[in-house]
Coordinates of C-alpha atoms in Angstrom, one line a residue:
M146 CA 80.7 170.0 151.3
G147 CA 82.0 170.9 147.7
R148 CA 82.4 168.3 144.5
K149 CA 85.5 166.7 144.1
K150 CA 87.0 168.4 140.6
K151 CA 86.6 166.4 137.5
D152 CA 90.0 165.9 135.4
S153 CA 89.8 168.2 132.5
E154 CA 92.6 166.0 131.1
E155 CA 92.2 162.5 129.7
T156 CA 94.6 160.1 130.0
V157 CA 96.2 157.9 126.9
S158 CA 97.4 154.3 127.4
L159 CA 100.2 153.2 125.1
F160 CA 99.8 149.3 126.1
P161 CA 97.7 148.1 123.0
F162 CA 100.4 150.1 120.7
L163 CA 103.1 148.4 122.3
S164 CA 101.2 145.1 122.2
I165 CA 100.4 145.6 118.6
L166 CA 104.2 146.5 117.7
A167 CA 105.3 143.5 119.8
C168 CA 103.3 141.5 117.8
V169 CA 104.6 142.5 114.1
I170 CA 108.2 142.0 115.7
G171 CA 107.4 138.4 116.7
V172 CA 105.2 137.7 113.1
L173 CA 108.8 139.3 111.1
T174 CA 110.9 137.1 113.3
L175 CA 108.7 134.2 112.4
M176 CA 109.0 134.8 109.0
I177 CA 113.0 135.5 108.7
T178 CA 113.2 131.8 110.3
A179 CA 111.3 130.2 107.7
M180 CA 112.9 131.8 105.1
A181 CA 116.5 131.3 106.8
L182 CA 115.4 128.0 107.2
S183 CA 113.9 127.1 103.5
Q184 CA 117.3 128.7 101.8
M185 CA 118.9 125.8 104.3
D186 CA 117.2 122.7 102.9
Q187 CA 117.5 124.0 99.0
Q188 CA 120.9 124.4 99.9
D189 CA 120.9 120.7 101.2
D190 CA 119.0 119.7 98.3
S191 CA 121.6 121.1 95.9
L192 CA 124.6 119.3 97.7
K193 CA 122.7 116.0 97.5
R194 CA 122.6 116.8 93.9
V195 CA 126.0 117.6 93.4
E196 CA 126.9 114.6 95.3
E197 CA 124.7 112.8 93.1
F198 CA 126.4 114.1 90.2
E199 CA 129.6 113.6 91.2
K200 CA 129.0 109.8 92.0
D201 CA 127.1 109.5 88.6
Q202 CA 130.2 110.5 87.0
K203 CA 132.3 108.9 88.4
E204 CA 130.4 105.5 88.2
I205 CA 130.4 106.5 84.0
T206 CA 133.9 107.1 83.9
E207 CA 134.3 103.8 85.7
K208 CA 132.2 102.1 83.1
Q209 CA 134.0 103.8 79.7
Q210 CA 137.6 102.3 81.4
E211 CA 136.0 98.9 81.4
L212 CA 135.1 98.9 78.4
E213 CA 138.2 100.0 77.3
Q214 CA 139.8 97.2 78.7
V215 CA 137.2 94.9 76.9
Q216 CA 137.9 96.5 73.5
S217 CA 141.7 96.0 73.8
Q218 CA 141.2 92.5 74.9
V219 CA 139.0 92.3 71.5
E220 CA 141.6 93.5 69.9
D221 CA 144.3 91.1 71.3
L222 CA 141.9 88.5 70.3
S223 CA 141.7 89.1 67.0
K224 CA 145.3 89.8 66.5
L225 CA 145.7 86.5 68.4
N226 CA 143.9 84.9 65.8
R227 CA 145.6 86.1 62.8
D228 CA 149.1 85.0 64.1
L229 CA 147.2 81.5 64.6
I230 CA 146.1 81.1 60.8
L231 CA 149.9 82.4 59.4
A232 CA 151.2 80.0 61.7
L233 CA 149.1 77.1 60.4
E234 CA 149.7 78.2 56.6
E235 CA 153.4 78.4 57.4
L236 CA 153.3 75.3 58.8
K237 CA 151.4 73.4 55.9
K238 CA 153.5 75.4 53.7
L239 CA 156.6 74.1 55.3
K240 CA 155.4 70.2 55.1
Q241 CA 154.6 70.6 51.1
E242 CA 157.9 71.6 50.6
K243 CA 159.5 68.7 52.3
S244 CA 157.3 66.6 51.0
K245 CA 158.9 67.8 47.2
I246 CA 162.1 66.8 48.1
P247 CA 162.8 64.5 45.5
T248 CA 165.6 61.2 46.0
D249 CA 167.4 60.5 42.8
V250 CA 170.0 63.4 43.3
S251 CA 173.6 63.9 42.5
P252 CA 175.5 64.2 45.9
E253 CA 176.6 67.9 45.7
E254 CA 172.6 68.6 45.5
K255 CA 171.5 65.5 47.9
V256 CA 173.8 67.6 50.2
K257 CA 172.0 70.8 49.3
L258 CA 168.7 69.1 49.8
L259 CA 169.5 67.3 52.7
A260 CA 170.9 70.6 54.9
E261 CA 167.7 72.6 53.1
A262 CA 166.3 69.4 54.8
N263 CA 167.3 70.2 58.2
R264 CA 166.4 73.2 58.6
L265 CA 162.9 73.2 57.6
E266 CA 162.7 70.2 60.2
K267 CA 164.3 73.1 62.4
R268 CA 161.4 75.2 61.8
I269 CA 159.0 73.3 61.8
A270 CA 160.0 71.5 65.1
E271 CA 159.8 75.5 66.4
I272 CA 156.7 76.5 65.5
K273 CA 154.8 73.4 65.8
D274 CA 153.1 74.2 69.0
E275 CA 153.0 78.0 68.4
P276 CA 149.0 76.8 67.1
M277 CA 148.2 75.3 70.4
T278 CA 149.9 77.9 72.3
L279 CA 147.9 80.5 70.8
Q280 CA 144.8 79.0 70.6
K281 CA 145.5 78.7 74.4
E282 CA 145.5 82.1 74.8
I283 CA 142.7 82.9 72.8
D284 CA 140.7 80.2 75.1
K285 CA 141.8 82.3 78.0
L286 CA 141.1 86.0 76.6
K287 CA 137.4 84.4 75.6
I288 CA 136.8 83.3 79.0
E289 CA 138.1 86.4 80.4
L290 CA 135.8 88.5 77.9
N291 CA 132.9 86.5 78.9
K292 CA 133.4 87.3 82.6
R293 CA 133.3 90.8 81.8
E294 CA 130.6 91.3 79.3
N295 CA 128.6 88.3 81.6
P296 CA 129.4 89.2 84.9
V297 CA 126.2 87.4 87.0
A298 CA 127.9 84.3 84.7
A299 CA 130.4 83.4 87.4
E300 CA 130.2 80.8 89.9
V301 CA 128.9 81.7 93.5
R302 CA 129.8 79.0 96.2
I303 CA 128.2 78.2 99.0
Q304 CA 130.4 77.7 102.1
P305 CA 129.3 75.4 104.6
G306 CA 129.0 76.6 108.2
G307 CA 129.3 74.9 111.5
S308 CA 125.3 74.9 111.9
G309 CA 125.3 72.0 108.9
V310 CA 127.5 69.5 110.7
D311 CA 125.5 65.8 111.3
L312 CA 122.9 66.9 109.4
N313 CA 121.3 65.8 105.7
P314 CA 120.8 69.0 103.8
T315 CA 118.5 69.8 101.0
F316 CA 119.7 72.7 99.0
I317 CA 116.6 74.8 97.6
E318 CA 117.5 78.3 96.3
C319 CA 114.8 81.0 96.8
T320 CA 114.6 83.4 93.3
K321 CA 112.5 86.5 92.8
N322 CA 109.8 84.5 91.3
G323 CA 109.8 81.0 93.2
I324 CA 112.4 78.0 94.6
V325 CA 114.1 75.1 92.6
V326 CA 115.5 72.3 94.8
L327 CA 119.2 72.5 93.5
D328 CA 119.9 68.2 94.9
G329 CA 118.4 64.8 96.0
P330 CA 115.2 63.2 94.8
A331 CA 113.5 66.2 93.6
K332 CA 116.4 68.1 91.8
D333 CA 115.2 70.9 89.6
L334 CA 111.6 70.6 91.1
H335 CA 110.4 74.5 90.4
V336 CA 107.4 76.1 91.8
R337 CA 106.1 79.8 91.4
R338 CA 106.1 81.6 94.5
D339 CA 102.2 82.4 94.6
D340 CA 102.0 78.5 93.9
L341 CA 104.1 77.4 97.2
R342 CA 101.4 77.0 99.5
K343 CA 99.2 74.9 97.2
S344 CA 101.6 72.8 95.7
L345 CA 101.4 69.3 96.1
P346 CA 104.9 68.1 95.1
F347 CA 107.0 70.6 97.2
V348 CA 104.8 69.8 100.5
E349 CA 105.8 66.1 99.8
L350 CA 109.3 67.0 99.5
L351 CA 109.1 68.8 102.8
D352 CA 107.2 65.5 104.0
K353 CA 110.0 63.4 103.2
I354 CA 112.8 65.4 104.4
G355 CA 110.7 66.3 108.0
A356 CA 110.2 62.7 108.5
Q357 CA 114.2 61.9 108.1
N358 CA 116.4 61.6 111.2
K359 CA 118.7 64.6 110.1
G360 CA 116.9 65.6 106.9
T361 CA 116.6 69.6 106.9
V362 CA 116.2 72.1 104.6
I363 CA 118.5 75.1 103.7
F364 CA 117.2 77.7 101.5
L365 CA 119.7 79.8 99.3
I366 CA 118.4 83.2 99.4
R367 CA 118.9 85.8 96.8
E368 CA 118.9 89.4 96.8
D369 CA 115.7 90.0 95.5
A370 CA 113.8 87.0 97.1
V371 CA 113.3 88.0 100.5
Y372 CA 109.9 87.7 100.1
T373 CA 110.1 84.4 98.7
Y374 CA 112.0 82.9 101.5
N375 CA 109.3 83.7 103.7
I376 CA 107.0 82.2 102.2
A377 CA 108.3 78.8 101.7
S378 CA 109.9 79.0 104.9
S379 CA 106.5 79.5 106.6
V380 CA 105.2 76.2 104.7
A381 CA 108.3 74.6 105.8
R382 CA 107.4 75.3 109.2
S383 CA 104.0 74.2 109.0
R384 CA 104.6 70.9 107.8
Y385 CA 107.5 70.6 111.0
C386 CA 110.2 70.7 108.0
P387 CA 113.5 71.9 110.1
N388 CA 115.1 74.5 107.8
G389 CA 117.6 77.2 107.5
K390 CA 119.1 79.9 105.4
L391 CA 121.9 81.1 103.6
P392 CA 122.4 84.6 102.1
V393 CA 123.8 83.9 97.9
E394 CA 125.6 86.8 97.1
G395 CA 125.4 87.8 93.4
N396 CA 123.5 86.2 90.5
G397 CA 125.9 83.7 89.4
K398 CA 125.6 79.5 89.0
I399 CA 125.3 78.5 92.3
D400 CA 128.5 75.7 93.5
L401 CA 127.3 73.4 96.2
S402 CA 130.5 71.2 95.9
R403 CA 132.2 72.3 99.0
F404 CA 128.6 71.0 101.0
K405 CA 129.5 67.6 99.0
N406 CA 132.9 67.7 99.3
A407 CA 132.8 68.4 104.0
A408 CA 129.9 65.4 103.2
G409 CA 132.6 63.0 101.6

C-alpha cells in the first residue's frame, strides 16, 4: 500500500494580519473620537468664557451708568447749595435796604420811597420761601445719594404671615458671626456663633420664652447666616422652645413695625 503524498506547498493564513489591521483601525477610531471630544470641550470652555466676559461687560456698563447718575446728583446738590446761599444773601440785603429808608422826607420823596418799599416787600415775599424749598430739595437729593452710595442702608421690612397669629414672638436676627435679640427683655443681646451652645444668657432667654403659654422665637435669617441659624435652632429645640424662621433679603436694618401693628 502506497504512502499518501505530502503536499508540496504549505498554506498561509491571513487571519493574524486582519486581526492586527482591525485593532489598528479601532485604535485610530478611538483616538479620532477622543480628539473630537477634546475639541468640543475646548469650544464649550471658550463659549463659557465669552458669556462670562459679556456678563462682566454688562455689569461694568451698569455700574458706570449708576456712577454717572450719582455724579449728576452731586452736581445738582452743589448747584442747589449755591442757589440757596445766593437767595439768603439777597434776602438779607433786601431787609437791610428796607431798614435804611428814612422817615423824615418830603411828600414826593416819601411817595418814591413807599413805592420802592412796596417793591422790596413784594420781592421779599417772593423769595422768602425759596431757601426752605431749596433746602427740601437738597435734603431729598442727599437721601437719594445716600441710598445709591450705601444700598445696604435701606430698611428691610419683615412681613407678618399666617403662622404668627395668636403667638407672642421674640425676634432674633441670625448673622454670619452670631445672633442679635431684636426685642423683648433681652433686647440687643449679642452672642457669637461659636458661643451659642454655651451662652447662659441665651439659654435663659430660651427657657423664659418656652415657659410662656404662647411664647415662640422667630429667627430672622440673613443670606449668609444659615449655619448660624442651624446652631441656634438646635439649641432652641434642646431647650423645648418653640421656634420658626423667616428669610431676610438684603443687608439693611430690620424693621418690625408691621408685626407690632398687626399685634396691636
